[in-house]
CSV table of C-alpha atoms in Angstrom, one decimal:
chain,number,residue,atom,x,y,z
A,27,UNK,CA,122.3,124.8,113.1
A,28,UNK,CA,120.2,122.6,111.1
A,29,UNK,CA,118.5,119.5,113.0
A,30,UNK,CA,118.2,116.3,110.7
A,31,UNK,CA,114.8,114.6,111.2
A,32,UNK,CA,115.1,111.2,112.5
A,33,UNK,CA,115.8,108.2,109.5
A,34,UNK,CA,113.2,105.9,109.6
A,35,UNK,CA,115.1,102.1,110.2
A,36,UNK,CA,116.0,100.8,107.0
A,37,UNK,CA,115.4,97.1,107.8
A,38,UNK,CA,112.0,95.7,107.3
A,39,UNK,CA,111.0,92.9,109.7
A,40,UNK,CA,108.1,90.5,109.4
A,41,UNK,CA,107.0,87.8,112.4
A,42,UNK,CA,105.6,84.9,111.1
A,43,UNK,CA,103.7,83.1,113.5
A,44,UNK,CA,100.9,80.4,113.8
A,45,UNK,CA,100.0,77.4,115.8
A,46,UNK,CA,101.8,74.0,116.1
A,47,UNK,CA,101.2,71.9,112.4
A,48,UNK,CA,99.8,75.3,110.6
A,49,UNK,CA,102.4,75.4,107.7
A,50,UNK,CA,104.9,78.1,109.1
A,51,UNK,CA,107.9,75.7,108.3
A,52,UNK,CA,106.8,75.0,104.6
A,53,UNK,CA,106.2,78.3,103.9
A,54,UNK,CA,109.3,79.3,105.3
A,55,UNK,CA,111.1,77.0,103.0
A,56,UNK,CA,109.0,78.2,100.1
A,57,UNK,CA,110.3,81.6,100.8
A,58,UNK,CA,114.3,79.6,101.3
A,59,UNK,CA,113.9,78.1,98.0
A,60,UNK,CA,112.6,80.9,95.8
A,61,UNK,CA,114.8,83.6,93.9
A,62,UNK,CA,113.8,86.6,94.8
A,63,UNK,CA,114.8,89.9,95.4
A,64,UNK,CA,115.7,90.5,99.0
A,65,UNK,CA,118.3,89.1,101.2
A,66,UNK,CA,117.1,87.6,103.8
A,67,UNK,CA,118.2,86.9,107.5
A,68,UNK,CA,115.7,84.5,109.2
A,69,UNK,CA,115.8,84.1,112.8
A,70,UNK,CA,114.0,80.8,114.2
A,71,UNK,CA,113.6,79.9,117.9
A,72,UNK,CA,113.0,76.5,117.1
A,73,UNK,CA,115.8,75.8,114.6
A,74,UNK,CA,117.2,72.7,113.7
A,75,UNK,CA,117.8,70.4,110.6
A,76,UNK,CA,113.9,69.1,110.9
A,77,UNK,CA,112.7,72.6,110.3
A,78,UNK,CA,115.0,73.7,107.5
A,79,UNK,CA,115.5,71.6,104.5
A,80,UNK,CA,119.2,70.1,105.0
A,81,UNK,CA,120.1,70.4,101.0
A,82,UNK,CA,119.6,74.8,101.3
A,83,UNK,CA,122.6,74.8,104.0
A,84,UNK,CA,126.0,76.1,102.7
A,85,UNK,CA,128.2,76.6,105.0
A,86,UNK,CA,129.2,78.0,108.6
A,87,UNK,CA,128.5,77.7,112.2
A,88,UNK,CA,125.4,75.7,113.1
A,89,UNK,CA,125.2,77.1,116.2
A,90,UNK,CA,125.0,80.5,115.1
A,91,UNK,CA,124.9,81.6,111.8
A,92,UNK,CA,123.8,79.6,108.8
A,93,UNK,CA,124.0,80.6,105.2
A,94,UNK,CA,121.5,79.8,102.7
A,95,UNK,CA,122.1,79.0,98.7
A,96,UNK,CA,120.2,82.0,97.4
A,97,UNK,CA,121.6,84.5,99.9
A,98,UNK,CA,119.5,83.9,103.0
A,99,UNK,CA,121.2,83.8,106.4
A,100,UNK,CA,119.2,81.8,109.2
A,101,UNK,CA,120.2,81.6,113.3
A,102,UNK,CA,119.0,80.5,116.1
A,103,UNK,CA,117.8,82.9,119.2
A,104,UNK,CA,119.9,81.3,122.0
A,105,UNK,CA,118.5,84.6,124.4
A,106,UNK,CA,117.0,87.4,124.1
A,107,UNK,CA,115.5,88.5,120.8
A,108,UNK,CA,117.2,91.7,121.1
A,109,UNK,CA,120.9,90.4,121.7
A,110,UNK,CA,120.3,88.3,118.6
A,111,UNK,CA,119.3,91.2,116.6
A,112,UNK,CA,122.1,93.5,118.1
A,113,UNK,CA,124.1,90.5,116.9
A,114,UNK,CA,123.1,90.2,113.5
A,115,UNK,CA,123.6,93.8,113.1
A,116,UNK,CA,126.6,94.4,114.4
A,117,UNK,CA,127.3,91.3,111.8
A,118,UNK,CA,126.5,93.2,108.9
A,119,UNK,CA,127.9,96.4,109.9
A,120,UNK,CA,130.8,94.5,109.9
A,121,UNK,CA,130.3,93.2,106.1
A,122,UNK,CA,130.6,89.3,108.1
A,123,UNK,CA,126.6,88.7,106.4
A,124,UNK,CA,124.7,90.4,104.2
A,125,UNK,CA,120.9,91.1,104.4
A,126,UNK,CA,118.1,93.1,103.7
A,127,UNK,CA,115.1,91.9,105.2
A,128,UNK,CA,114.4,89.8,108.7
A,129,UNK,CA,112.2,87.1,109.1
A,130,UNK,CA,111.3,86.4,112.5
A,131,UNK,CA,109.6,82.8,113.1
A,132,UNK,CA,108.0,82.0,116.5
A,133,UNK,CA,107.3,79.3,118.1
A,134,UNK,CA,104.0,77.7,117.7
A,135,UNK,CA,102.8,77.9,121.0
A,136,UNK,CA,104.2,81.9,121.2
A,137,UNK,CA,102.1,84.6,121.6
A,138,UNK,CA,103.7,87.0,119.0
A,139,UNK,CA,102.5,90.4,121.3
A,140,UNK,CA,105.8,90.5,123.0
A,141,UNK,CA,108.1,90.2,120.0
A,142,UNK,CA,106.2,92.9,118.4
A,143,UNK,CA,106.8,95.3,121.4
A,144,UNK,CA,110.4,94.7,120.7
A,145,UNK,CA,110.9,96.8,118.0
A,146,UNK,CA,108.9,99.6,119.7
A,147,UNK,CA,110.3,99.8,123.1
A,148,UNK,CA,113.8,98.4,122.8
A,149,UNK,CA,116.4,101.3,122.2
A,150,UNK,CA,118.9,99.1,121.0
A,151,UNK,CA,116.3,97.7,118.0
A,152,UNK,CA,113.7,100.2,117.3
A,153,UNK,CA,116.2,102.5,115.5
A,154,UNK,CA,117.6,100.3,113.2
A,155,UNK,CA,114.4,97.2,112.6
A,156,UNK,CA,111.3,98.2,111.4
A,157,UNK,CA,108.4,96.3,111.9
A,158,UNK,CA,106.8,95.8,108.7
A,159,UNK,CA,104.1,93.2,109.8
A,160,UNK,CA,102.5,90.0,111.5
A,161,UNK,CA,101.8,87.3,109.3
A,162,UNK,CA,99.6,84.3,110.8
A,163,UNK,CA,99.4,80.8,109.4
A,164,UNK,CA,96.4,79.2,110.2
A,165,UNK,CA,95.2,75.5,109.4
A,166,UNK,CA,91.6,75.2,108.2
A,167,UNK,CA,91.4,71.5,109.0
A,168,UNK,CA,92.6,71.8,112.4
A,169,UNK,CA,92.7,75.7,113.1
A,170,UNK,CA,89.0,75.5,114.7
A,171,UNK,CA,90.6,73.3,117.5
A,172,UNK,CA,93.3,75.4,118.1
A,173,UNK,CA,91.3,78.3,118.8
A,174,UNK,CA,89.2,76.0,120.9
A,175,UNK,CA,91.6,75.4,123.1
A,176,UNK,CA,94.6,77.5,122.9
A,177,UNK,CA,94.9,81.0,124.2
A,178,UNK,CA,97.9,81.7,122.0
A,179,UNK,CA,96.8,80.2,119.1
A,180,UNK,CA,93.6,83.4,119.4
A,181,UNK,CA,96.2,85.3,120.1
A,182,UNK,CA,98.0,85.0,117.1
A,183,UNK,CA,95.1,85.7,115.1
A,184,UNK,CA,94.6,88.9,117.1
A,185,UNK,CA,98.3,90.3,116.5
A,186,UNK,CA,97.8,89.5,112.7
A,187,UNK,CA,98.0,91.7,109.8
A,188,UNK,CA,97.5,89.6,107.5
A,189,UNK,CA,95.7,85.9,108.0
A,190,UNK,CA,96.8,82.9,105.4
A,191,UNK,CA,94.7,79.7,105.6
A,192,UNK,CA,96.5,76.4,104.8
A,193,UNK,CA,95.3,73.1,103.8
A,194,UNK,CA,91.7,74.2,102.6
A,195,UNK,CA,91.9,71.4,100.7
A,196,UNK,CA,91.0,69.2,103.3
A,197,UNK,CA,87.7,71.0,104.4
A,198,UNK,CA,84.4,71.4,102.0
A,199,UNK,CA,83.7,75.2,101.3
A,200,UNK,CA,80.7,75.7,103.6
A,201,UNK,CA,83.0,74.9,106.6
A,202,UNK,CA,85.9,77.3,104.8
A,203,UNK,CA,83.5,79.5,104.7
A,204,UNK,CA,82.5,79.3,107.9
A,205,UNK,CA,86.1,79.1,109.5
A,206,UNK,CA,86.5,82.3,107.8
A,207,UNK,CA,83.8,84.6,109.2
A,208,UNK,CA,85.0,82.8,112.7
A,209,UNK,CA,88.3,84.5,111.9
A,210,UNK,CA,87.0,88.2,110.9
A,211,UNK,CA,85.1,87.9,114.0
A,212,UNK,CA,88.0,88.0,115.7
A,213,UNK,CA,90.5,90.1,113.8
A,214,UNK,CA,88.6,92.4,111.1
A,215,UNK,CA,91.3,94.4,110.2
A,216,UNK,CA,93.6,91.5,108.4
A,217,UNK,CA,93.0,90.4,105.1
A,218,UNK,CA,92.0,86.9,105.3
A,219,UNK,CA,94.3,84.8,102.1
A,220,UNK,CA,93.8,80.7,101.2
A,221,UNK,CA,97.2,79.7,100.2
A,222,UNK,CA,98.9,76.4,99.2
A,223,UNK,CA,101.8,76.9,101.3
A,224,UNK,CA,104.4,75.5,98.6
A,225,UNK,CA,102.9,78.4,96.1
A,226,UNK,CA,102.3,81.4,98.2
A,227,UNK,CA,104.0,84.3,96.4
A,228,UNK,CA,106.4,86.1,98.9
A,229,UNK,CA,104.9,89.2,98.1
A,230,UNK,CA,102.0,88.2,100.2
A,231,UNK,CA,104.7,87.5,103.1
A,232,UNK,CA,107.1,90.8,102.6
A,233,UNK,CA,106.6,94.1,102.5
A,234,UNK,CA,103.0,94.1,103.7
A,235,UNK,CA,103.2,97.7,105.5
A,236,UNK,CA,100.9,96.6,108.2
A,237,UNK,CA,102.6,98.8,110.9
A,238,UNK,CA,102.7,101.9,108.6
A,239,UNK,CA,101.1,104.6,110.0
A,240,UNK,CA,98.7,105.7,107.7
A,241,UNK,CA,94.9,106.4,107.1
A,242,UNK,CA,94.4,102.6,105.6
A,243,UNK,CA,92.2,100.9,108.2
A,244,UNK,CA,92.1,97.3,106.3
A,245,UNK,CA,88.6,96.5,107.8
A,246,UNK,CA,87.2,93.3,106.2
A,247,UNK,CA,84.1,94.8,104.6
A,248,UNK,CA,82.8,91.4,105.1
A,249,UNK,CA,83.0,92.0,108.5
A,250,UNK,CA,80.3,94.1,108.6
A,251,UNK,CA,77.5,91.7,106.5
A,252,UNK,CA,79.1,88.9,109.0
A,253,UNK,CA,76.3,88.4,112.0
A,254,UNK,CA,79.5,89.0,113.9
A,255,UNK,CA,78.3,89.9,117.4
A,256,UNK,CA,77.1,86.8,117.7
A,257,UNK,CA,80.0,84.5,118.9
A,258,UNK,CA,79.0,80.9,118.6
A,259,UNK,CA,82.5,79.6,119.5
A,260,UNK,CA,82.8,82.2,123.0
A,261,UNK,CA,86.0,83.5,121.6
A,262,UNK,CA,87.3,85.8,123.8
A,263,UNK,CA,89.2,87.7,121.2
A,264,UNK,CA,87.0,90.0,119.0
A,265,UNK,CA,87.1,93.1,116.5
A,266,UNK,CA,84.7,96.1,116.9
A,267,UNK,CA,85.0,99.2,115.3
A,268,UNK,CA,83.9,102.8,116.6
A,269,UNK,CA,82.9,106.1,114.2
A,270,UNK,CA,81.8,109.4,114.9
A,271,UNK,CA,81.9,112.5,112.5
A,272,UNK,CA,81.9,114.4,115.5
A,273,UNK,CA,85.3,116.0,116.4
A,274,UNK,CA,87.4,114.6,119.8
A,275,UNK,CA,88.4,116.6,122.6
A,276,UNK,CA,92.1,116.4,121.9
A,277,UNK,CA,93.2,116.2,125.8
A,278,UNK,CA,90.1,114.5,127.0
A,279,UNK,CA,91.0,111.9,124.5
A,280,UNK,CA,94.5,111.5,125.3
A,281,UNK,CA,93.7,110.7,128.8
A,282,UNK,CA,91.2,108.4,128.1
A,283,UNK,CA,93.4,106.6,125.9
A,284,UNK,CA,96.1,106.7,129.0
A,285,UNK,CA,93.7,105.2,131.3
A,286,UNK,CA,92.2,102.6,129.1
A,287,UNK,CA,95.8,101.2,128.0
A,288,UNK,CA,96.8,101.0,131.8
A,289,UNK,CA,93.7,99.0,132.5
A,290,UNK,CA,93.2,97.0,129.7
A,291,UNK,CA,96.4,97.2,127.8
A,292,UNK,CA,96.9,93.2,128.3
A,293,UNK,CA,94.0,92.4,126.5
A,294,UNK,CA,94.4,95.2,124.0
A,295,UNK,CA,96.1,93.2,121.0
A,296,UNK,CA,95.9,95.8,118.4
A,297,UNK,CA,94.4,99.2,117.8
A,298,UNK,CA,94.0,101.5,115.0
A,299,UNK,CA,92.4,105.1,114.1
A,300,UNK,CA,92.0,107.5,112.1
A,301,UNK,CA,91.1,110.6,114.6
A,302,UNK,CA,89.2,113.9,113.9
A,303,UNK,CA,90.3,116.3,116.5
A,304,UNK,CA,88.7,119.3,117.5
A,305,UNK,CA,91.0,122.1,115.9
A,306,UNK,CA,93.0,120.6,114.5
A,307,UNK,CA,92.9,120.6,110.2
A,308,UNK,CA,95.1,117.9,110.1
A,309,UNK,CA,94.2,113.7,110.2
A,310,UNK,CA,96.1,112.0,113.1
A,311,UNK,CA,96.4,107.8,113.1
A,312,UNK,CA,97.2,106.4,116.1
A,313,UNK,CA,98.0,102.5,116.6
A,314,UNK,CA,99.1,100.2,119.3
A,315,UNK,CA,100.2,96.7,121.0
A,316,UNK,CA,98.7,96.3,124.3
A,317,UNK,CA,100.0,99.6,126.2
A,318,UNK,CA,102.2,101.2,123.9
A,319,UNK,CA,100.6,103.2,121.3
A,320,UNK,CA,102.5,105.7,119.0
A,321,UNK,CA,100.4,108.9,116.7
A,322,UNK,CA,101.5,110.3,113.8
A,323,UNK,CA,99.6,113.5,112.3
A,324,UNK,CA,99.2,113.2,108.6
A,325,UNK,CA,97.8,115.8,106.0
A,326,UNK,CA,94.8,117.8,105.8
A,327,UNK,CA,91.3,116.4,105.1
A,328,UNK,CA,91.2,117.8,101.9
A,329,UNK,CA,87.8,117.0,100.0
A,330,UNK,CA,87.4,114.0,102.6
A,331,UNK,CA,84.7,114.8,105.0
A,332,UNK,CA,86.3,114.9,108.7
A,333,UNK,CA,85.2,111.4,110.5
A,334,UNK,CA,87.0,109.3,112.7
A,335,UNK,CA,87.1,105.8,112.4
A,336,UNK,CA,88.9,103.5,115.6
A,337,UNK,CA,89.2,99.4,115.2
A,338,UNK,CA,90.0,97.4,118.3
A,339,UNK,CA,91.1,94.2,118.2
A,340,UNK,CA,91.4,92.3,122.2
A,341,UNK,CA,90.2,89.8,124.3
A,342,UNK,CA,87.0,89.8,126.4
A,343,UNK,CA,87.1,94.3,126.3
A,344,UNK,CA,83.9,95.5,127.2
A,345,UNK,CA,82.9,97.0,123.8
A,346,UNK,CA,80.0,98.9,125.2
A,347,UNK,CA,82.1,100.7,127.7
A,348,UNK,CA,84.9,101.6,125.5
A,349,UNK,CA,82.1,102.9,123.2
A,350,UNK,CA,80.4,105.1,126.0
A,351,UNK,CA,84.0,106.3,127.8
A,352,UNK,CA,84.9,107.0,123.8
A,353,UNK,CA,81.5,109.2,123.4
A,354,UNK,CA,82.9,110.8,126.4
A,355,UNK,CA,85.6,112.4,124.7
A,356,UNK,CA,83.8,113.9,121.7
A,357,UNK,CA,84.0,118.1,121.9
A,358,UNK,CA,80.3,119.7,122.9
């Protein structure tokens, strides 16, 4: 009897988040008004007439389902993020809406960590959403505050897989600048984009592929020229990046991997790697949010000289220990 492989969920998902006042809500509409080529179903926990622009609204319930002028469905999540998706689905199973693509907007005070878990550990999600990426909206003008102040708002930097900084108009380029290398600081591994949030292509939104498991680490190369180690603001989120051309012990690896996540999985945001493994001719990427991390073994090495390369993005981790207990785990 032949065994099908597993079908990889065919809906794409991307969480937009970012702090109170950052732009999500113009963007949002941007992405409302604009014809382009996906269907989209939005899902808002904040909805309401102030957030979408009354004149888009067609028709239907209010309280559930709304339908959009250029084929868009939005609701509201009145529970759990997984009923409404079950929801939605069933929905279209049922040819009631039709979409291909989910937006997910979070609040502005929401850590987005938990949402993304969602589509790993839920059994009633992960098979049919796929995660496709975090987009974060930060505010140049006020942004610095917010990070100042806010644990979520470093959070949602964290989480990011991509960063897009609003209303630089409003700041001179030396503190852009700046603002910026604050932001790699913190999360390396997510191209950093200025947008006018009434212009931003959707393209830079959709179909990003940051949770693709693959041997792209997106590491900032500015990152490294950065004086990044030292923090002048004390965040207590930060990116640091291991390498070693010297090969892992596969199961001393594996269990320091275990341990580390059951310690420090909290403040584990996101973690990537490409990993060279002693015996193995094959690359294998691992990634994860907070405890749950998920490996995928990809082709040989080819004429690529066998290295691996791990980027950790988390709050207040002591780098210097994860460095050693990683050293650790390299084969004699």
């Amino acid at each position: 009897m032949l065994v099908e492989e597993p079908q990889e969920p065919e809906i794409p998902v991307t969480i937009l988040t970012g702090f109170l006042g950052a732009g999500k809500t113009t963007l949002l509409n941007r992405i409302l008004k604009e014809n382009h080529q996906y269907r989209i179903a939005i899902i808002e926990n904040e909805f309401g007439p102030e957030n979408i622009d009354n004149d888009l609204i067609i028709t239907e319930n209010r309280e559930q389902i709304v339908s959009m002028n250029n084929g868009c469905v939005c609701c509201t999540i009145r529970g759990d993020l997984s009923r409404v998706l079950t929801e939605l689905r069933h929905k279209r199973e049922k040819g009631d809406i039709d979409y291909d693509y989910v937006v997910i907007e979070t609040s502005g005070v929401a850590n987005p960590g938990p949402v993304a878990q969602t589509f790993f550990m839920d059994d009633a999600v992960a098979p049919f959403f796929r995660l496709d990426g975090v987009v974060t909206v930060v505010d140049a003008k006020h942004g610095g505050e917010a990070l100042d102040t806010e644990d979520n708002a470093r959070d949602q930097v964290g989480f990011a897989d991509r960063i897009l900084v609003s209303k630089c108009d409003l700041v001179d380029e030396k503190t852009l600048e700046a603002f910026e290398a604050r932001l790699r600081s913190m999360n390396a591994r997510a191209p950093i984009r200025r947008v006018n949030m009434g212009d931003c292509p959707v393209d830079v939104v959709l179909n990003i592929a940051g949770f693709n498991m693959n041997d792209v680490l997106d590491v900032d190369p500015k990152f490294f020229n950065d004086d990044h180690h030292l923090h002048h603001h004390n965040d207590d989120i930060h990116t640091f990046v291991f390498e070693s051309e010297r090969p892992f012990d596969l199961q001393k690896f594996e269990r320091y991997i275990s341990s580390l996540t059951s310690v420090y999985g909290q403040d584990m945001l996101r973690y990537k790697g490409l990993v060279y493994f002693q015996g193995v001719d094959r690359r294998v990427v691992f990634q994860g949010v907070h405890m749950l991390a998920v490996s995928d073994v990809l082709g040989p090495w080819g004429d690529r000289k066998p290295a691996s390369k791990l980027v950790f993005i988390g709050r207040n981790l002591p780098e210097e220990a994860i460095r050693k207990g990683l050293e650790v785990c390299l084969a004699d």
